[in-house]
Short mmCIF file of N, CA, C and O in Angstrom, two decimals:
data_model
loop_
_atom_site.label_atom_id
_atom_site.label_comp_id
_atom_site.label_asym_id
_atom_site.label_seq_id
_atom_site.Cartn_x
_atom_site.Cartn_y
_atom_site.Cartn_z
N MET A 1 -153.93 89.77 46.63
CA MET A 1 -154.88 89.38 45.58
C MET A 1 -154.44 88.04 44.97
O MET A 1 -153.26 87.88 44.68
N PRO A 2 -155.33 87.12 44.77
CA PRO A 2 -154.98 85.88 44.11
C PRO A 2 -154.59 86.10 42.66
O PRO A 2 -155.11 86.97 41.97
N ASP A 3 -153.65 85.32 42.19
CA ASP A 3 -153.19 85.41 40.82
C ASP A 3 -153.53 84.12 40.09
O ASP A 3 -153.56 83.05 40.69
N ILE A 4 -153.70 84.22 38.80
CA ILE A 4 -153.85 83.05 37.94
C ILE A 4 -152.73 83.11 36.94
O ILE A 4 -152.49 84.15 36.31
N HIS A 5 -152.03 82.01 36.81
CA HIS A 5 -150.93 81.88 35.87
C HIS A 5 -151.10 80.55 35.12
O HIS A 5 -151.06 79.50 35.75
N ILE A 6 -151.32 80.63 33.81
CA ILE A 6 -151.53 79.42 33.01
C ILE A 6 -150.61 79.50 31.79
O ILE A 6 -150.55 80.50 31.10
N GLN A 7 -149.90 78.41 31.55
CA GLN A 7 -149.04 78.31 30.36
C GLN A 7 -149.48 77.09 29.55
O GLN A 7 -149.80 76.04 30.13
N ARG A 8 -149.51 77.26 28.25
CA ARG A 8 -149.84 76.15 27.36
C ARG A 8 -148.89 76.19 26.16
O ARG A 8 -148.82 77.21 25.45
N ALA A 9 -148.20 75.10 25.92
CA ALA A 9 -147.40 74.96 24.71
C ALA A 9 -148.29 74.50 23.59
O ALA A 9 -149.30 73.83 23.81
N HIS A 10 -147.91 74.86 22.38
CA HIS A 10 -148.68 74.41 21.21
C HIS A 10 -147.74 74.36 20.00
O HIS A 10 -146.62 74.88 20.06
N ALA A 11 -148.22 73.79 18.94
CA ALA A 11 -147.46 73.71 17.69
C ALA A 11 -148.26 74.36 16.56
O ALA A 11 -148.18 73.96 15.41
N LEU A 12 -149.02 75.39 16.89
CA LEU A 12 -149.92 76.05 15.95
C LEU A 12 -149.21 77.02 14.99
O LEU A 12 -149.70 77.28 13.91
N GLY A 13 -148.12 77.61 15.45
CA GLY A 13 -147.54 78.71 14.71
C GLY A 13 -148.26 80.00 15.12
O GLY A 13 -149.33 79.98 15.70
N LEU A 14 -147.62 81.11 14.80
CA LEU A 14 -148.16 82.40 15.29
C LEU A 14 -149.47 82.77 14.64
O LEU A 14 -150.40 83.24 15.33
N SER A 15 -149.66 82.51 13.37
CA SER A 15 -150.92 82.88 12.68
C SER A 15 -152.12 82.14 13.32
O SER A 15 -153.11 82.77 13.64
N ALA A 16 -152.02 80.86 13.48
CA ALA A 16 -153.12 80.08 14.06
C ALA A 16 -153.29 80.39 15.54
O ALA A 16 -154.42 80.44 16.04
N ALA A 17 -152.19 80.67 16.24
CA ALA A 17 -152.29 81.03 17.65
C ALA A 17 -153.02 82.36 17.81
O ALA A 17 -153.78 82.53 18.75
N ARG A 18 -152.79 83.28 16.90
CA ARG A 18 -153.53 84.54 16.91
C ARG A 18 -155.04 84.29 16.78
O ARG A 18 -155.82 84.94 17.48
N GLU A 19 -155.40 83.40 15.90
CA GLU A 19 -156.83 83.09 15.73
C GLU A 19 -157.42 82.51 16.99
O GLU A 19 -158.53 82.85 17.41
N VAL A 20 -156.69 81.63 17.64
CA VAL A 20 -157.16 81.03 18.89
C VAL A 20 -157.33 82.12 19.95
O VAL A 20 -158.36 82.16 20.65
N ALA A 21 -156.35 83.01 20.08
CA ALA A 21 -156.43 84.08 21.08
C ALA A 21 -157.61 85.00 20.78
O ALA A 21 -158.32 85.43 21.71
N ARG A 22 -157.85 85.30 19.52
CA ARG A 22 -158.96 86.19 19.16
C ARG A 22 -160.30 85.50 19.47
O ARG A 22 -161.25 86.15 19.92
N ARG A 23 -160.40 84.20 19.21
CA ARG A 23 -161.64 83.50 19.56
C ARG A 23 -161.87 83.49 21.07
O ARG A 23 -163.00 83.65 21.54
N TRP A 24 -160.80 83.28 21.83
CA TRP A 24 -160.90 83.33 23.30
C TRP A 24 -161.36 84.74 23.74
O TRP A 24 -162.22 84.85 24.62
N ALA A 25 -160.81 85.78 23.15
CA ALA A 25 -161.18 87.13 23.51
C ALA A 25 -162.65 87.43 23.17
O ALA A 25 -163.37 88.03 23.99
N GLU A 26 -163.11 86.96 22.02
CA GLU A 26 -164.51 87.15 21.65
C GLU A 26 -165.45 86.50 22.67
O GLU A 26 -166.44 87.06 23.08
N LYS A 27 -165.09 85.27 23.09
CA LYS A 27 -165.89 84.58 24.07
C LYS A 27 -165.85 85.29 25.43
O LYS A 27 -166.87 85.40 26.11
N ALA A 28 -164.69 85.80 25.81
CA ALA A 28 -164.55 86.50 27.09
C ALA A 28 -165.37 87.80 27.08
O ALA A 28 -166.01 88.17 28.09
N GLU A 29 -165.36 88.47 25.97
CA GLU A 29 -166.13 89.73 25.85
C GLU A 29 -167.61 89.43 25.92
O GLU A 29 -168.37 90.13 26.59
N ARG A 30 -168.03 88.39 25.24
CA ARG A 30 -169.47 88.05 25.18
C ARG A 30 -170.00 87.45 26.47
O ARG A 30 -171.02 87.89 26.97
N LYS A 31 -169.27 86.49 27.03
CA LYS A 31 -169.79 85.76 28.20
C LYS A 31 -169.39 86.39 29.53
O LYS A 31 -170.09 86.19 30.51
N LEU A 32 -168.26 87.05 29.59
CA LEU A 32 -167.75 87.54 30.86
C LEU A 32 -167.71 89.06 30.96
O LEU A 32 -167.19 89.61 31.93
N ASP A 33 -168.24 89.73 29.96
CA ASP A 33 -168.27 91.19 29.94
C ASP A 33 -166.88 91.80 30.05
O ASP A 33 -166.65 92.80 30.70
N MET A 34 -165.89 91.12 29.45
CA MET A 34 -164.51 91.61 29.48
C MET A 34 -164.32 92.65 28.36
O MET A 34 -164.96 92.58 27.32
N GLN A 35 -163.42 93.56 28.60
CA GLN A 35 -162.96 94.47 27.56
C GLN A 35 -161.59 93.97 27.15
O GLN A 35 -160.69 93.84 28.00
N CYS A 36 -161.41 93.68 25.89
CA CYS A 36 -160.16 93.10 25.39
C CYS A 36 -159.51 94.03 24.39
O CYS A 36 -160.17 94.69 23.59
N ARG A 37 -158.18 94.01 24.41
CA ARG A 37 -157.39 94.73 23.44
C ARG A 37 -156.29 93.81 22.92
O ARG A 37 -155.58 93.20 23.71
N TYR A 38 -156.19 93.73 21.60
CA TYR A 38 -155.22 92.80 21.01
C TYR A 38 -154.16 93.61 20.29
O TYR A 38 -154.44 94.41 19.41
N ASP A 39 -152.88 93.44 20.68
CA ASP A 39 -151.75 94.11 20.09
C ASP A 39 -150.83 93.07 19.44
O ASP A 39 -150.27 92.24 20.15
N GLU A 40 -150.67 93.18 18.11
CA GLU A 40 -149.80 92.25 17.38
C GLU A 40 -148.37 92.75 17.42
O GLU A 40 -148.12 93.94 17.30
N GLY A 41 -147.44 91.82 17.53
CA GLY A 41 -146.02 92.09 17.44
C GLY A 41 -145.40 91.20 16.38
O GLY A 41 -146.05 90.31 15.83
N ALA A 42 -144.14 91.41 16.13
CA ALA A 42 -143.45 90.61 15.10
C ALA A 42 -143.36 89.15 15.50
O ALA A 42 -143.56 88.24 14.68
N GLU A 43 -143.03 88.89 16.79
CA GLU A 43 -142.85 87.51 17.26
C GLU A 43 -143.75 87.14 18.43
O GLU A 43 -143.81 85.98 18.81
N GLN A 44 -144.43 88.16 18.99
CA GLN A 44 -145.29 87.91 20.15
C GLN A 44 -146.41 88.94 20.14
O GLN A 44 -146.21 90.09 19.87
N ASP A 45 -147.61 88.47 20.44
CA ASP A 45 -148.78 89.35 20.58
C ASP A 45 -149.17 89.41 22.06
O ASP A 45 -148.87 88.47 22.82
N VAL A 46 -149.89 90.45 22.42
CA VAL A 46 -150.40 90.55 23.78
C VAL A 46 -151.89 90.88 23.73
O VAL A 46 -152.28 91.86 23.07
N LEU A 47 -152.69 90.06 24.36
CA LEU A 47 -154.12 90.28 24.51
C LEU A 47 -154.33 90.76 25.95
O LEU A 47 -154.09 89.97 26.89
N SER A 48 -154.70 92.01 26.13
CA SER A 48 -154.97 92.55 27.45
C SER A 48 -156.48 92.47 27.71
O SER A 48 -157.27 92.73 26.79
N PHE A 49 -156.87 92.12 28.93
CA PHE A 49 -158.29 92.06 29.23
C PHE A 49 -158.55 92.65 30.62
O PHE A 49 -157.69 92.60 31.49
N THR A 50 -159.76 93.17 30.74
CA THR A 50 -160.14 93.79 32.02
C THR A 50 -161.64 93.76 32.18
O THR A 50 -162.38 93.77 31.20
N ARG A 51 -162.08 93.74 33.42
CA ARG A 51 -163.48 93.91 33.79
C ARG A 51 -163.48 94.19 35.29
O ARG A 51 -162.44 94.10 35.95
N ALA A 52 -164.61 94.56 35.82
CA ALA A 52 -164.67 94.83 37.25
C ALA A 52 -164.20 93.62 38.02
O ALA A 52 -164.71 92.51 37.82
N GLY A 53 -163.16 93.76 38.84
CA GLY A 53 -162.71 92.67 39.65
C GLY A 53 -161.67 91.74 39.04
O GLY A 53 -161.24 90.79 39.69
N ALA A 54 -161.24 91.99 37.80
CA ALA A 54 -160.25 91.15 37.17
C ALA A 54 -159.54 91.91 36.05
O ALA A 54 -160.13 92.72 35.36
N SER A 55 -158.26 91.58 35.89
CA SER A 55 -157.49 92.14 34.76
C SER A 55 -156.32 91.20 34.49
O SER A 55 -155.93 90.42 35.35
N GLY A 56 -155.80 91.31 33.29
CA GLY A 56 -154.65 90.47 32.96
C GLY A 56 -154.27 90.53 31.53
O GLY A 56 -154.71 91.41 30.78
N SER A 57 -153.42 89.57 31.12
CA SER A 57 -152.96 89.53 29.75
C SER A 57 -152.68 88.10 29.32
O SER A 57 -152.44 87.24 30.16
N LEU A 58 -152.77 87.90 28.03
CA LEU A 58 -152.43 86.64 27.40
C LEU A 58 -151.35 86.90 26.39
O LEU A 58 -151.59 87.64 25.41
N GLN A 59 -150.19 86.33 26.62
CA GLN A 59 -149.09 86.47 25.67
C GLN A 59 -149.19 85.32 24.67
O GLN A 59 -149.38 84.17 25.06
N VAL A 60 -149.09 85.68 23.39
CA VAL A 60 -149.31 84.70 22.33
C VAL A 60 -148.00 84.64 21.51
O VAL A 60 -147.55 85.63 20.99
N THR A 61 -147.42 83.44 21.40
CA THR A 61 -146.28 83.22 20.55
C THR A 61 -146.52 82.04 19.61
O THR A 61 -147.52 81.36 19.74
N ALA A 62 -145.60 81.79 18.74
CA ALA A 62 -145.71 80.67 17.79
C ALA A 62 -145.65 79.33 18.52
O ALA A 62 -146.11 78.30 17.98
N GLN A 63 -145.13 79.30 19.76
CA GLN A 63 -144.96 78.06 20.50
C GLN A 63 -145.84 77.93 21.73
O GLN A 63 -145.92 76.85 22.31
N GLY A 64 -146.47 79.02 22.18
CA GLY A 64 -147.24 78.87 23.41
C GLY A 64 -148.08 80.09 23.76
O GLY A 64 -148.02 81.15 23.15
N PHE A 65 -148.85 79.89 24.81
CA PHE A 65 -149.70 80.93 25.41
C PHE A 65 -149.28 81.04 26.87
O PHE A 65 -149.01 80.05 27.53
N GLU A 66 -149.31 82.28 27.39
CA GLU A 66 -149.04 82.49 28.81
C GLU A 66 -150.05 83.52 29.30
O GLU A 66 -150.03 84.68 28.87
N LEU A 67 -150.92 83.10 30.21
CA LEU A 67 -151.96 83.95 30.73
C LEU A 67 -151.64 84.31 32.18
O LEU A 67 -151.29 83.42 32.97
N ASN A 68 -151.72 85.57 32.51
CA ASN A 68 -151.52 86.08 33.84
C ASN A 68 -152.71 86.97 34.18
O ASN A 68 -153.02 87.87 33.38
N ALA A 69 -153.34 86.72 35.30
CA ALA A 69 -154.50 87.52 35.70
C ALA A 69 -154.47 87.81 37.18
O ALA A 69 -153.99 87.01 37.96
N LYS A 70 -155.01 88.95 37.53
CA LYS A 70 -155.18 89.32 38.93
C LYS A 70 -156.67 89.41 39.19
O LYS A 70 -157.43 89.99 38.38
N LEU A 71 -157.09 88.85 40.27
CA LEU A 71 -158.49 88.85 40.66
C LEU A 71 -158.68 89.77 41.87
O LEU A 71 -157.86 89.76 42.77
N GLY A 72 -159.78 90.51 41.87
CA GLY A 72 -160.10 91.34 42.99
C GLY A 72 -160.64 90.51 44.13
O GLY A 72 -160.75 89.27 44.06
N PHE A 73 -160.97 91.19 45.20
CA PHE A 73 -161.37 90.55 46.44
C PHE A 73 -162.58 89.60 46.23
O PHE A 73 -162.56 88.47 46.66
N LEU A 74 -163.62 90.08 45.56
CA LEU A 74 -164.83 89.26 45.39
C LEU A 74 -164.59 88.04 44.51
O LEU A 74 -165.09 86.95 44.82
N LEU A 75 -163.88 88.20 43.40
CA LEU A 75 -163.62 87.08 42.54
C LEU A 75 -162.53 86.16 43.08
O LEU A 75 -162.43 85.01 42.66
N GLY A 76 -161.71 86.67 43.99
CA GLY A 76 -160.61 85.86 44.54
C GLY A 76 -161.08 84.58 45.18
O GLY A 76 -160.35 83.53 45.09
N SER A 77 -162.27 84.54 45.75
CA SER A 77 -162.73 83.32 46.40
C SER A 77 -163.12 82.25 45.36
O SER A 77 -163.25 81.10 45.70
N PHE A 78 -163.24 82.67 44.10
CA PHE A 78 -163.58 81.72 43.02
C PHE A 78 -162.39 81.37 42.17
O PHE A 78 -162.51 80.79 41.09
N GLN A 79 -161.17 81.70 42.65
CA GLN A 79 -159.96 81.52 41.87
C GLN A 79 -159.79 80.10 41.32
O GLN A 79 -159.52 79.93 40.13
N PRO A 80 -159.99 79.05 42.13
CA PRO A 80 -159.79 77.68 41.56
C PRO A 80 -160.76 77.39 40.40
O PRO A 80 -160.37 76.81 39.41
N GLN A 81 -162.02 77.83 40.56
CA GLN A 81 -162.98 77.54 39.48
C GLN A 81 -162.69 78.35 38.24
O GLN A 81 -162.80 77.87 37.13
N ILE A 82 -162.29 79.61 38.42
CA ILE A 82 -161.96 80.48 37.28
C ILE A 82 -160.76 79.95 36.54
O ILE A 82 -160.74 79.84 35.32
N GLU A 83 -159.73 79.56 37.31
CA GLU A 83 -158.52 79.01 36.67
C GLU A 83 -158.82 77.73 35.91
O GLU A 83 -158.35 77.52 34.80
N ALA A 84 -159.67 76.86 36.49
CA ALA A 84 -160.00 75.61 35.82
C ALA A 84 -160.78 75.87 34.54
O ALA A 84 -160.53 75.22 33.51
N GLU A 85 -161.72 76.83 34.57
CA GLU A 85 -162.47 77.16 33.36
C GLU A 85 -161.62 77.78 32.27
O GLU A 85 -161.74 77.38 31.09
N ILE A 86 -160.70 78.67 32.63
CA ILE A 86 -159.82 79.26 31.61
C ILE A 86 -158.92 78.14 31.01
O ILE A 86 -158.75 78.10 29.79
N SER A 87 -158.41 77.28 31.85
CA SER A 87 -157.57 76.15 31.34
C SER A 87 -158.36 75.30 30.40
O SER A 87 -157.86 74.92 29.33
N ARG A 88 -159.59 74.97 30.75
CA ARG A 88 -160.43 74.11 29.90
C ARG A 88 -160.69 74.81 28.55
O ARG A 88 -160.59 74.19 27.49
N GLN A 89 -160.99 76.09 28.56
CA GLN A 89 -161.25 76.81 27.34
C GLN A 89 -160.02 76.86 26.42
O GLN A 89 -160.13 76.61 25.23
N LEU A 90 -158.85 77.14 27.00
CA LEU A 90 -157.63 77.18 26.21
C LEU A 90 -157.33 75.78 25.63
O LEU A 90 -156.99 75.67 24.45
N ASP A 91 -157.47 74.75 26.46
CA ASP A 91 -157.19 73.39 25.96
C ASP A 91 -158.15 73.04 24.82
O ASP A 91 -157.74 72.41 23.83
N GLU A 92 -159.39 73.42 24.94
CA GLU A 92 -160.39 73.14 23.91
C GLU A 92 -160.06 73.87 22.60
O GLU A 92 -160.18 73.33 21.53
N LEU A 93 -159.59 75.12 22.71
CA LEU A 93 -159.29 75.90 21.51
C LEU A 93 -158.01 75.41 20.84
O LEU A 93 -157.86 75.53 19.64
N ILE A 94 -157.07 74.86 21.63
CA ILE A 94 -155.78 74.42 21.08
C ILE A 94 -155.86 73.04 20.44
O ILE A 94 -155.17 72.78 19.46
N LYS A 95 -156.74 72.17 20.95
CA LYS A 95 -156.73 70.77 20.47
C LYS A 95 -157.03 70.73 18.97
O LYS A 95 -157.75 71.56 18.43
N PRO A 96 -156.50 69.71 18.34
CA PRO A 96 -156.74 69.55 16.87
C PRO A 96 -158.23 69.42 16.58
O PRO A 96 -158.95 68.70 17.32
N GLN A 97 -158.68 70.13 15.60
CA GLN A 97 -160.11 70.16 15.28
C GLN A 97 -160.50 69.11 14.21
O GLN A 97 -161.65 68.80 14.07
N ASP A 98 -159.52 68.59 13.46
CA ASP A 98 -159.89 67.72 12.36
C ASP A 98 -160.15 66.30 12.77
O ASP A 98 -160.91 65.63 12.14
N GLY A 99 -159.54 65.76 13.78
CA GLY A 99 -159.80 64.43 14.30
C GLY A 99 -159.91 63.34 13.27
O GLY A 99 -159.68 62.19 13.54
N VAL A 100 -160.24 63.68 12.02
CA VAL A 100 -160.46 62.68 10.98
C VAL A 100 -159.18 61.94 10.64
O VAL A 100 -159.16 60.73 10.43
N ALA A 101 -158.05 62.65 10.66
CA ALA A 101 -156.77 62.04 10.29
C ALA A 101 -156.38 60.93 11.25
O ALA A 101 -155.65 60.05 10.91
N ALA A 102 -156.87 61.01 12.49
CA ALA A 102 -156.51 59.99 13.49
C ALA A 102 -157.27 58.69 13.30
O ALA A 102 -156.94 57.68 13.87
N VAL A 103 -158.32 58.70 12.49
CA VAL A 103 -159.14 57.53 12.27
C VAL A 103 -158.63 56.79 11.04
O VAL A 103 -158.59 57.34 9.95
N PRO A 104 -158.13 55.53 11.18
CA PRO A 104 -157.63 54.82 10.02
C PRO A 104 -158.77 54.52 9.06
O PRO A 104 -159.90 54.25 9.45
N THR A 105 -158.47 54.61 7.78
CA THR A 105 -159.47 54.28 6.77
C THR A 105 -159.45 52.80 6.47
O THR A 105 -158.41 52.18 6.44
N ALA A 106 -160.64 52.26 6.30
CA ALA A 106 -160.74 50.81 6.00
C ALA A 106 -160.42 50.59 4.53
O ALA A 106 -160.75 51.40 3.67
N PRO A 107 -159.75 49.48 4.20
CA PRO A 107 -159.47 49.20 2.79
C PRO A 107 -160.77 48.95 2.06
O PRO A 107 -161.70 48.40 2.58
N GLN A 108 -160.81 49.42 0.80
CA GLN A 108 -161.98 49.22 0.01
C GLN A 108 -162.05 47.81 -0.50
O GLN A 108 -161.01 47.19 -0.73
N ALA A 109 -163.26 47.27 -0.66
CA ALA A 109 -163.44 45.92 -1.14
C ALA A 109 -162.87 45.81 -2.57
O ALA A 109 -163.04 46.69 -3.38
N GLY A 110 -162.18 44.72 -2.81
CA GLY A 110 -161.62 44.51 -4.14
C GLY A 110 -160.29 45.15 -4.37
O GLY A 110 -159.70 44.98 -5.39
N ALA A 111 -159.80 45.95 -3.42
CA ALA A 111 -158.52 46.61 -3.59
C ALA A 111 -157.43 45.59 -3.27
O ALA A 111 -157.50 44.83 -2.32
N ALA A 112 -156.39 45.55 -4.10
CA ALA A 112 -155.31 44.61 -3.86
C ALA A 112 -153.99 45.22 -3.83
O ALA A 112 -153.69 46.17 -4.37
#
């Protein structure tokens, strides 16, 4: 069976990483008909997911995410596309959302 293994480092901290993982789970349940279970730990959480033809887990820590999934025979032929989509979704959820801080502010007229 084809496997998917994705790791992403982040600087979110555990609380924000939990929120990212929960948003990913909600999207997976809604769009992919996944059944998800979220188990919190003191230093690491585990999000388990399953559906016909796929199962796996997402480990959530203060410093990173690690996703491991097994695909069944039918989904196995789509492994590259599935892996790319999961990677894209995680990257989108991890990226900074405020963007405003990166834009320099122009000096106001008359300021000295």
